[in-house]
CSV table of C-alpha atoms in Angstrom, one decimal:
chain,number,residue,atom,x,y,z
Z,1,MET,CA,-25.2,12.0,40.9
Z,2,SER,CA,-24.0,14.5,38.3
Z,3,THR,CA,-26.2,14.3,34.9
Z,4,ILE,CA,-24.3,14.4,31.3
Z,5,PRO,CA,-25.6,17.7,30.3
Z,6,PRO,CA,-27.5,18.2,26.6
Z,7,LEU,CA,-25.0,16.5,24.3
Z,8,ASN,CA,-25.3,19.8,21.5
Z,9,ALA,CA,-24.4,17.2,18.2
Z,10,LEU,CA,-27.2,17.5,16.9
Z,11,LEU,CA,-28.3,19.9,14.2
Z,12,ASP,CA,-30.8,19.6,12.0
Z,13,LEU,CA,-33.3,17.6,12.1
Z,14,PRO,CA,-34.8,15.9,8.8
Z,15,LEU,CA,-38.0,16.7,7.6
Z,16,VAL,CA,-39.0,13.0,6.4
Z,17,ASN,CA,-37.8,9.4,6.3
Z,18,LEU,CA,-34.1,9.0,4.1
Z,19,SER,CA,-34.2,5.1,5.3
Z,20,SER,CA,-35.5,2.0,2.7
Z,21,GLY,CA,-36.3,0.7,6.1
Z,22,ASP,CA,-34.6,-2.8,4.0
Z,23,GLY,CA,-31.3,-4.5,4.5
Z,24,PRO,CA,-28.6,-5.6,6.8
Z,25,LEU,CA,-29.0,-1.8,8.3
Z,26,ASN,CA,-32.9,-2.6,9.6
Z,27,GLY,CA,-33.4,-0.7,12.7
Z,28,GLU,CA,-30.0,1.4,13.1
Z,29,THR,CA,-29.6,5.4,13.5
Z,30,LEU,CA,-27.5,7.2,11.2
Z,31,GLY,CA,-26.3,11.3,12.3
Z,32,VAL,CA,-24.2,13.0,9.7
Z,33,LYS,CA,-22.0,14.6,10.4
Z,34,ASP,CA,-23.0,18.9,8.3
Z,35,ILE,CA,-20.6,18.3,5.4
Z,36,PHE,CA,-21.7,16.2,4.1
Z,37,ASP,CA,-24.7,16.8,1.1
Z,38,VAL,CA,-27.9,15.3,2.7
Z,39,ALA,CA,-30.6,15.7,-0.2
Z,40,GLY,CA,-33.5,18.1,1.0
Z,41,MET,CA,-31.4,20.2,3.6
Z,42,ARG,CA,-28.5,23.0,4.1
Z,43,THR,CA,-24.6,22.0,3.8
Z,44,GLY,CA,-23.2,24.4,6.6
Z,45,CYS,CA,-19.7,23.2,7.2
Z,46,GLY,CA,-19.3,24.3,11.2
Z,47,ASN,CA,-19.5,27.7,9.3
Z,48,LEU,CA,-22.8,30.3,9.9
Z,49,GLN,CA,-22.3,32.1,6.4
Z,50,LYS,CA,-21.4,28.4,4.2
Z,51,TYR,CA,-24.6,27.8,5.9
Z,52,ASP,CA,-26.4,30.8,4.7
Z,53,GLU,CA,-25.4,31.4,1.5
Z,54,SER,CA,-26.1,27.6,0.6
Z,55,ALA,CA,-28.8,25.9,-1.1
Z,56,PRO,CA,-31.0,23.2,0.1
Z,57,ALA,CA,-28.4,19.4,-1.6
Z,58,SER,CA,-30.4,18.1,-4.8
Z,59,ARG,CA,-29.4,14.5,-3.7
Z,60,THR,CA,-27.2,13.0,-0.9
Z,61,ALA,CA,-23.6,11.6,-0.9
Z,62,PRO,CA,-23.9,8.8,-2.0
Z,63,ALA,CA,-21.4,7.1,0.3
Z,64,VAL,CA,-24.4,8.1,3.4
Z,65,GLN,CA,-27.0,7.3,0.1
Z,66,ASN,CA,-24.9,3.7,0.9
Z,67,LEU,CA,-26.7,3.6,4.6
Z,68,LEU,CA,-29.9,4.6,3.8
Z,69,ASP,CA,-29.9,1.9,1.3
Z,70,ALA,CA,-28.9,-0.6,3.6
Z,71,GLY,CA,-31.5,-0.3,6.0
Z,72,ALA,CA,-30.2,2.8,8.7
Z,73,ARG,CA,-32.5,5.2,9.4
Z,74,PHE,CA,-31.2,9.8,9.4
Z,75,ILE,CA,-32.0,11.1,12.5
Z,76,GLY,CA,-30.1,14.7,12.1
Z,77,LYS,CA,-27.0,16.2,10.6
Z,78,THR,CA,-24.3,16.5,12.8
Z,79,GLN,CA,-21.8,19.3,14.3
Z,80,THR,CA,-18.8,19.8,12.9
Z,81,ASP,CA,-16.2,21.8,14.0
Z,82,GLU,CA,-15.8,25.5,10.9
Z,83,LEU,CA,-14.7,23.6,7.6
Z,84,ALA,CA,-13.5,20.4,9.3
Z,85,PHE,CA,-9.8,22.3,10.5
Z,86,SER,CA,-10.0,21.6,13.8
Z,87,MET,CA,-9.3,18.5,16.0
Z,88,MET,CA,-10.6,19.6,19.5
Z,89,GLY,CA,-14.4,19.6,18.5
Z,90,GLN,CA,-15.2,23.4,20.1
Z,91,ASN,CA,-16.4,25.6,17.0
Z,92,THR,CA,-16.8,29.3,17.8
Z,93,HIS,CA,-20.3,29.3,17.3
Z,94,PHE,CA,-22.2,26.7,18.4
Z,95,PRO,CA,-22.3,24.9,21.7
Z,96,TYR,CA,-19.7,22.8,22.3
Z,97,PRO,CA,-20.8,18.8,22.5
Z,98,VAL,CA,-20.1,17.1,24.9
Z,99,ASN,CA,-17.6,14.2,26.0
Z,100,PRO,CA,-20.0,12.0,27.1
Z,101,LYS,CA,-17.4,9.4,28.7
Z,102,ALA,CA,-15.9,12.0,29.8
Z,103,PRO,CA,-17.8,15.5,30.4
Z,104,ASP,CA,-14.8,17.8,31.5
Z,105,ARG,CA,-13.4,17.4,28.8
Z,106,VAL,CA,-13.7,17.5,25.4
Z,107,THR,CA,-14.8,15.9,22.3
Z,108,GLY,CA,-12.3,15.9,19.8
Z,109,GLY,CA,-13.4,17.0,16.1
Z,110,SER,CA,-13.5,18.0,13.4
Z,111,SER,CA,-16.3,14.8,13.4
Z,112,SER,CA,-17.7,16.2,17.2
Z,113,GLY,CA,-21.0,16.3,16.4
Z,114,SER,CA,-21.1,12.3,15.3
Z,115,VAL,CA,-18.6,10.4,18.0
Z,116,SER,CA,-21.4,12.4,21.0
Z,117,ALA,CA,-24.2,11.7,18.5
Z,118,VAL,CA,-22.6,7.3,18.9
Z,119,ALA,CA,-21.4,7.5,22.4
Z,120,GLY,CA,-24.0,9.6,24.3
Z,121,GLY,CA,-26.9,7.3,22.3
Z,122,LEU,CA,-28.6,9.6,20.7
Z,123,ALA,CA,-27.2,6.9,16.5
Z,124,THR,CA,-26.2,4.3,16.6
Z,125,ILE,CA,-24.4,5.0,13.5
Z,126,ALA,CA,-22.7,8.5,12.4
Z,127,VAL,CA,-20.6,9.4,9.4
Z,128,GLY,CA,-17.4,12.0,9.9
Z,129,SER,CA,-14.5,12.2,7.8
Z,130,ASP,CA,-10.1,11.8,8.7
Z,131,THR,CA,-8.3,14.6,7.5
Z,132,GLY,CA,-5.8,14.9,10.0
Z,133,GLY,CA,-7.1,13.1,13.0
Z,134,SER,CA,-11.0,13.7,12.7
Z,135,ILE,CA,-12.1,10.2,13.4
Z,136,ARG,CA,-9.2,8.9,15.6
Z,137,ALA,CA,-9.1,11.5,17.6
Z,138,PRO,CA,-12.6,11.5,18.9
Z,139,ALA,CA,-12.5,7.8,19.0
Z,140,SER,CA,-10.3,7.9,21.2
Z,141,PHE,CA,-11.2,10.1,23.4
Z,142,SER,CA,-14.9,9.2,23.9
Z,143,GLY,CA,-13.8,5.3,24.0
Z,144,LEU,CA,-15.3,3.9,20.8
Z,145,VAL,CA,-14.1,1.9,17.9
Z,146,GLY,CA,-12.9,4.4,14.9
Z,147,LEU,CA,-11.2,3.6,11.3
Z,148,ARG,CA,-9.0,5.7,9.6
Z,149,THR,CA,-9.5,4.7,5.8
Z,150,THR,CA,-7.1,3.7,2.7
Z,151,HIS,CA,-7.2,7.1,1.7
Z,152,GLY,CA,-10.0,7.4,-1.7
Z,153,ARG,CA,-11.2,4.1,-1.0
Z,154,ILE,CA,-15.3,5.5,0.4
Z,155,SER,CA,-15.8,7.6,-2.4
Z,156,LEU,CA,-16.0,12.2,-1.3
Z,157,GLU,CA,-18.7,12.9,-3.9
Z,158,GLY,CA,-21.3,15.6,-2.5
Z,159,ALA,CA,-18.9,15.9,0.5
Z,160,MET,CA,-17.0,19.0,1.4
Z,161,PRO,CA,-13.1,18.8,0.4
Z,162,LEU,CA,-11.0,20.5,3.0
Z,163,ALA,CA,-7.5,18.9,1.8
Z,164,HIS,CA,-8.1,16.3,-1.4
Z,165,SER,CA,-4.8,14.6,-0.9
Z,166,LEU,CA,-5.9,14.2,2.9
Z,167,ASP,CA,-9.8,13.5,2.8
Z,168,THR,CA,-11.1,11.1,3.9
Z,169,PHE,CA,-14.9,9.1,4.8
Z,170,GLY,CA,-15.0,7.7,8.0
Z,171,TRP,CA,-18.3,6.6,11.3
Z,172,PHE,CA,-19.0,6.0,14.5
Z,173,ALA,CA,-20.7,3.1,16.3
Z,174,LYS,CA,-21.8,1.9,19.0
Z,175,ASP,CA,-20.2,-1.0,18.8
Z,176,ILE,CA,-17.8,-3.1,17.1
Z,177,ALA,CA,-19.8,-5.7,15.2
Z,178,LEU,CA,-22.2,-3.0,14.0
Z,179,TYR,CA,-18.8,-1.5,12.9
Z,180,GLU,CA,-17.6,-4.2,11.8
Z,181,LYS,CA,-21.8,-4.2,9.7
Z,182,VAL,CA,-21.1,-0.6,8.8
Z,183,GLY,CA,-17.3,-1.2,7.1
Z,184,ALA,CA,-18.9,-4.7,5.1
Z,185,VAL,CA,-21.4,-1.6,3.2
Z,186,LEU,CA,-19.1,0.2,2.7
Z,187,LEU,CA,-15.6,-1.7,1.7
Z,188,GLY,CA,-16.9,-3.7,-0.2
Z,189,PRO,CA,-14.0,-7.2,-0.1
Z,190,ASP,CA,-11.0,-6.0,0.7
Z,191,ALA,CA,-7.8,-6.0,-2.1
Z,192,SER,CA,-6.8,-9.5,-0.9
Z,193,ASP,CA,-6.8,-11.9,1.7
Z,194,PHE,CA,-4.8,-9.3,4.2
Z,195,LYS,CA,-3.2,-11.5,6.7
Z,196,LEU,CA,-1.9,-9.5,9.4
Z,197,ASN,CA,0.2,-11.4,11.7
Z,198,ARG,CA,3.3,-9.4,11.8
Z,199,PRO,CA,3.1,-6.2,14.3
Z,200,ILE,CA,5.9,-3.3,13.9
Z,201,PHE,CA,6.7,-0.4,16.1
Z,202,PHE,CA,8.4,2.9,15.6
Z,203,PRO,CA,10.2,3.5,19.4
Z,204,LEU,CA,10.1,7.2,18.3
Z,205,LEU,CA,6.4,7.1,19.0
Z,206,GLU,CA,6.2,6.8,22.1
Z,207,HIS,CA,7.8,9.2,23.8
Z,208,LEU,CA,5.1,11.2,22.6
Z,209,LEU,CA,2.5,10.1,25.1
Z,210,LEU,CA,2.2,13.4,28.0
Z,211,GLY,CA,3.5,11.1,30.7
Z,212,GLU,CA,4.1,8.3,32.7
Z,213,ALA,CA,0.2,7.0,33.6
Z,214,GLU,CA,-0.3,7.5,30.1
Z,215,ASP,CA,3.1,4.8,29.4
Z,216,THR,CA,1.6,3.1,31.9
Z,217,ALA,CA,-2.0,2.5,30.1
Z,218,TYR,CA,-0.8,2.3,26.3
Z,219,ARG,CA,1.9,-0.4,28.3
Z,220,ASN,CA,-1.2,-1.8,29.7
Z,221,MET,CA,-3.0,-2.1,26.0
Z,222,TYR,CA,0.4,-2.9,24.0
Z,223,ALA,CA,-0.3,-6.2,26.4
Z,224,ILE,CA,-3.6,-7.3,25.0
Z,225,VAL,CA,-3.0,-6.4,21.6
Z,226,SER,CA,1.1,-8.3,21.3
Z,227,GLY,CA,-1.2,-10.6,23.6
Z,228,HIS,CA,-2.8,-11.5,20.3
Z,229,LEU,CA,-1.1,-10.9,18.2
Z,230,GLY,CA,2.4,-11.4,19.1
Z,231,HIS,CA,4.8,-8.8,20.8
Z,232,ALA,CA,6.1,-6.3,17.5
Z,233,ARG,CA,9.7,-5.8,16.5
Z,234,SER,CA,11.1,-2.0,16.1
Z,235,ALA,CA,11.2,-1.0,12.6
Z,236,ARG,CA,13.2,1.4,11.3
Z,237,GLN,CA,13.0,4.9,10.8
Z,238,PRO,CA,11.8,5.8,7.6
Z,239,THR,CA,14.0,8.4,5.6
Z,240,ALA,CA,12.6,11.5,6.6
Z,241,SER,CA,12.5,12.1,10.7
Z,242,MET,CA,8.9,12.4,12.9
Z,243,ASP,CA,9.4,16.3,12.3
Z,244,ASP,CA,10.1,16.2,8.6
Z,245,LEU,CA,6.7,13.9,8.7
Z,246,TYR,CA,5.2,16.5,11.3
Z,247,LEU,CA,6.0,19.8,8.2
Z,248,CYS,CA,5.2,18.0,5.3
Z,249,LEU,CA,1.9,16.8,6.6
Z,250,ARG,CA,1.6,20.1,8.7
Z,251,GLN,CA,2.4,21.4,4.9
Z,252,VAL,CA,0.4,19.8,2.4
Z,253,GLN,CA,-2.9,19.8,4.4
Z,254,ALA,CA,-2.6,24.3,5.1
Z,255,PHE,CA,-2.2,24.3,1.0
Z,256,GLU,CA,-4.7,21.7,0.0
Z,257,ALA,CA,-7.0,23.5,2.5
Z,258,TRP,CA,-6.6,27.7,1.1
Z,259,SER,CA,-6.2,26.3,-2.1
Z,260,GLU,CA,-10.3,25.5,-2.1
Z,261,HIS,CA,-11.0,28.2,0.5
Z,262,GLY,CA,-9.6,30.6,0.3
Z,263,ALA,CA,-10.8,32.7,-2.6
Z,264,TRP,CA,-14.3,32.7,-0.3
Z,265,ILE,CA,-12.6,33.0,3.0
Z,266,SER,CA,-10.9,36.5,1.6
Z,267,ALA,CA,-14.2,37.7,0.0
Z,268,LYS,CA,-15.4,39.5,3.0
Z,269,GLU,CA,-14.7,38.8,6.2
Z,270,ARG,CA,-16.0,35.9,8.0
Z,271,ASN,CA,-15.8,35.7,11.8
Z,272,LEU,CA,-13.6,32.2,12.1
Z,273,GLY,CA,-11.9,31.4,16.0
Z,274,PRO,CA,-9.2,32.4,16.0
Z,275,ALA,CA,-7.6,29.1,15.5
Z,276,VAL,CA,-9.1,28.1,13.0
Z,277,LYS,CA,-8.6,31.3,10.7
Z,278,GLU,CA,-4.7,31.0,11.4
Z,279,ARG,CA,-4.5,27.8,10.4
Z,280,PHE,CA,-6.2,29.3,7.1
Z,281,ASP,CA,-3.4,32.1,7.2
Z,282,TYR,CA,-0.8,29.8,7.3
Z,283,GLY,CA,-1.9,28.3,4.3
Z,284,SER,CA,-2.1,31.3,2.1
Z,285,THR,CA,1.9,31.5,3.4
Z,286,ILE,CA,2.6,27.1,1.5
Z,287,ASP,CA,3.3,28.4,-2.5
Z,288,LEU,CA,2.9,25.4,-4.4
Z,289,GLU,CA,7.2,25.1,-4.9
Z,290,THR,CA,6.9,23.9,-1.0
Z,291,TYR,CA,3.9,21.5,-1.7
Z,292,GLN,CA,5.4,20.6,-4.8
Z,293,ARG,CA,8.4,19.8,-2.4
Z,294,GLN,CA,6.6,18.1,0.5
Z,295,MET,CA,4.7,15.7,-2.1
Z,296,THR,CA,7.7,14.4,-3.5
Z,297,ARG,CA,9.0,13.7,0.0
Z,298,ARG,CA,5.3,12.5,0.7
Z,299,ASP,CA,5.8,9.2,-2.5
Z,300,LEU,CA,9.0,8.4,-0.7
Z,301,PHE,CA,8.1,7.9,3.0
Z,302,ARG,CA,4.3,6.6,1.8
Z,303,SER,CA,7.1,4.0,-0.4
Z,304,GLU,CA,9.0,2.9,2.4
Z,305,LEU,CA,6.2,2.5,5.0
Z,306,ALA,CA,4.9,-0.4,2.2
Z,307,GLY,CA,8.2,-1.5,2.2
Z,308,LEU,CA,7.8,-2.3,6.1
Z,309,LEU,CA,4.4,-3.5,6.4
Z,310,LYS,CA,4.3,-5.2,2.8
Z,311,ASP,CA,1.1,-7.6,3.0
Z,312,ASP,CA,1.0,-9.0,6.0
Z,313,GLY,CA,2.9,-6.1,8.6
Z,314,ILE,CA,0.9,-4.4,11.5
Z,315,MET,CA,1.5,-1.3,12.7
Z,316,VAL,CA,0.8,-0.5,16.2
Z,317,LEU,CA,1.4,3.4,18.1
Z,318,PRO,CA,-0.5,5.3,19.7
Z,319,THR,CA,-3.6,6.6,19.0
Z,320,VAL,CA,-3.6,9.7,20.6
Z,321,PRO,CA,-0.8,11.3,23.5
Z,322,GLY,CA,-3.5,11.2,26.8
Z,323,ALA,CA,-6.9,11.1,27.2
Z,324,ALA,CA,-9.2,14.4,25.6
Z,325,PRO,CA,-8.1,18.1,27.5
Z,326,LEU,CA,-10.4,19.2,29.3
Z,327,VAL,CA,-13.0,21.3,28.0
Z,328,SER,CA,-10.4,24.4,30.2
Z,329,THR,CA,-7.9,23.1,28.5
Z,330,SER,CA,-5.7,26.9,27.6
Z,331,PHE,CA,-5.7,27.7,23.9
Z,332,GLU,CA,-1.8,26.8,24.3
Z,333,ASP,CA,-1.8,23.8,25.1
Z,334,SER,CA,-4.5,22.5,23.5
Z,335,GLN,CA,-2.3,23.6,20.6
Z,336,ALA,CA,0.9,22.4,22.3
Z,337,TYR,CA,-1.2,18.8,22.4
Z,338,ARG,CA,-2.9,19.2,18.9
Z,339,GLU,CA,0.6,19.3,17.5
Z,340,ARG,CA,2.0,16.3,18.7
Z,341,CYS,CA,-1.1,14.0,18.3
Z,342,VAL,CA,-0.6,15.3,14.4
Z,343,ARG,CA,3.1,13.9,14.1
Z,344,LEU,CA,1.3,10.8,16.0
Z,345,PHE,CA,-0.6,11.0,12.7
Z,346,CYS,CA,0.6,11.4,10.1
Z,347,LEU,CA,1.6,7.9,9.2
Z,348,SER,CA,-2.0,7.4,8.1
Z,349,CYS,CA,-2.3,10.5,6.0
Z,350,LEU,CA,1.0,11.0,4.5
Z,351,SER,CA,0.8,7.6,3.5
Z,352,GLY,CA,-3.0,6.8,2.5
Z,353,PHE,CA,-2.8,3.2,4.6
Z,354,PRO,CA,-5.8,2.3,7.0
Z,355,GLN,CA,-6.4,3.5,10.6
Z,356,ILE,CA,-8.0,2.4,13.7
Z,357,THR,CA,-8.2,3.3,16.8
Z,358,LEU,CA,-9.5,0.4,19.3
Z,359,PRO,CA,-10.2,1.1,23.3
Z,360,LEU,CA,-9.3,-0.8,24.9
Z,361,GLY,CA,-7.7,2.1,28.1
Z,362,GLU,CA,-8.2,5.3,30.2
Z,363,VAL,CA,-5.8,7.4,31.9
Z,364,HIS,CA,-6.8,9.8,34.3
Z,365,GLY,CA,-10.6,8.1,34.2
Z,366,ALA,CA,-10.7,8.9,30.6
Z,367,PRO,CA,-11.2,6.6,27.7
Z,368,PHE,CA,-7.5,6.4,25.7
Z,369,GLY,CA,-7.3,4.4,23.1
Z,370,ILE,CA,-4.6,2.2,20.7
Z,371,SER,CA,-4.3,1.8,16.9
Z,372,LEU,CA,-3.1,-0.4,14.8
Z,373,ILE,CA,-2.1,0.9,10.9
Z,374,GLY,CA,-2.0,-1.8,8.2
Z,375,PRO,CA,-1.4,-2.6,4.5
Z,376,ARG,CA,-3.0,0.4,1.5
Z,377,GLY,CA,-6.7,-1.0,0.6
Z,378,SER,CA,-6.6,-3.3,4.1
Z,379,ASP,CA,-9.6,-1.7,5.7
Z,380,ARG,CA,-11.9,-4.6,6.5
Z,381,ALA,CA,-8.7,-7.0,7.6
Z,382,LEU,CA,-8.3,-4.0,10.4
Z,383,ILE,CA,-12.0,-3.5,12.1
Z,384,LYS,CA,-11.9,-8.0,11.7
Z,385,LEU,CA,-8.6,-7.8,13.7
Z,386,GLY,CA,-10.6,-5.3,16.4
Z,387,ARG,CA,-13.3,-7.4,16.6
Z,388,ALA,CA,-11.4,-9.9,17.8
Z,389,ILE,CA,-8.9,-8.6,19.7
Z,390,LEU,CA,-11.9,-6.3,21.7
Z,391,SER,CA,-14.3,-9.3,22.1
Z,392,GLY,CA,-10.8,-12.0,23.3
Z,393,ILE,CA,-11.1,-9.0,26.0
Z,394,GLU,CA,-14.6,-9.8,26.5
Z,395,ARG,CA,-13.9,-13.0,27.2
Z,396,THR,CA,-11.5,-13.2,30.0
């Protein structure tokens, strides 16, 4: 029988118990992605020079502190892709975290250590973030629930920014019941009593699936969701094409990332991994006029999607194009997979609306998720809906 190698998920271990030991998360263990400050520990951001140049944090990031105050026990920092600017979970400077559900495949990033820690049973909860897909991809790759929260709903104070207009707080948990408990602690009540009962879809998105096996697996997941929600209707495409939206996300993210980190990167040789360096180099070429033009395009798209969803709509789509790429996948093929992912991720990223991925499928013997996008502020309603769908499977 084969065994899973060490997970390589945890980096720094705490010197003190930071939990209050009381509250709704009492007894749960917590890993924290190493872009979030934890009092008394350095924040390394997946880069050895960043770690060496940082001082121990004087206070814990407020969102993380909320989990500790609710009784979760901090067990350590988790690995992240370098400066959180990657999607595969393969940081050049560290051994790669292992995907416990598919050890020959990547975990996904940049929340790679957090997803590995939860999927492998090292922690029951782990904090991550999602700028361009860093909760949704790892969750789908590793067979977990993952929510990209409504942009701005959970504080990112005490976290390393990547792209401020896209960055969101996220987490993984051992099951949907615990996921919902964490959501209650972090999110507070939704903006209104959302009734998410009008499913829609963009047919073009399903063409991003990798092949026949992926299409069949997605159809099986869709059947489960439609059994709960009813069949989705095809929605009109937004004014911008998917290629336009893809480029919009890439340029907005790259411009903001370079604005945040460019001075530090340019100060001296940083030995960035090749894929990360390429993305920052691209950001350095985006001028302010291009950025502003793309932000105008983004505003129009957000308005159009809000008009489609209103307060009862729910968009159904594949989370990713298929199973996680193999660890041995070439750089070029990984990049091609990533490009497909960006097209799937850009709807939630550009709108700022919440998206949840549910572990309903499998393809090529590996996990594969389906996603639901809800109106702005419907995060807890999405989690509740996800729990109902998953509970229905457990009863059958």
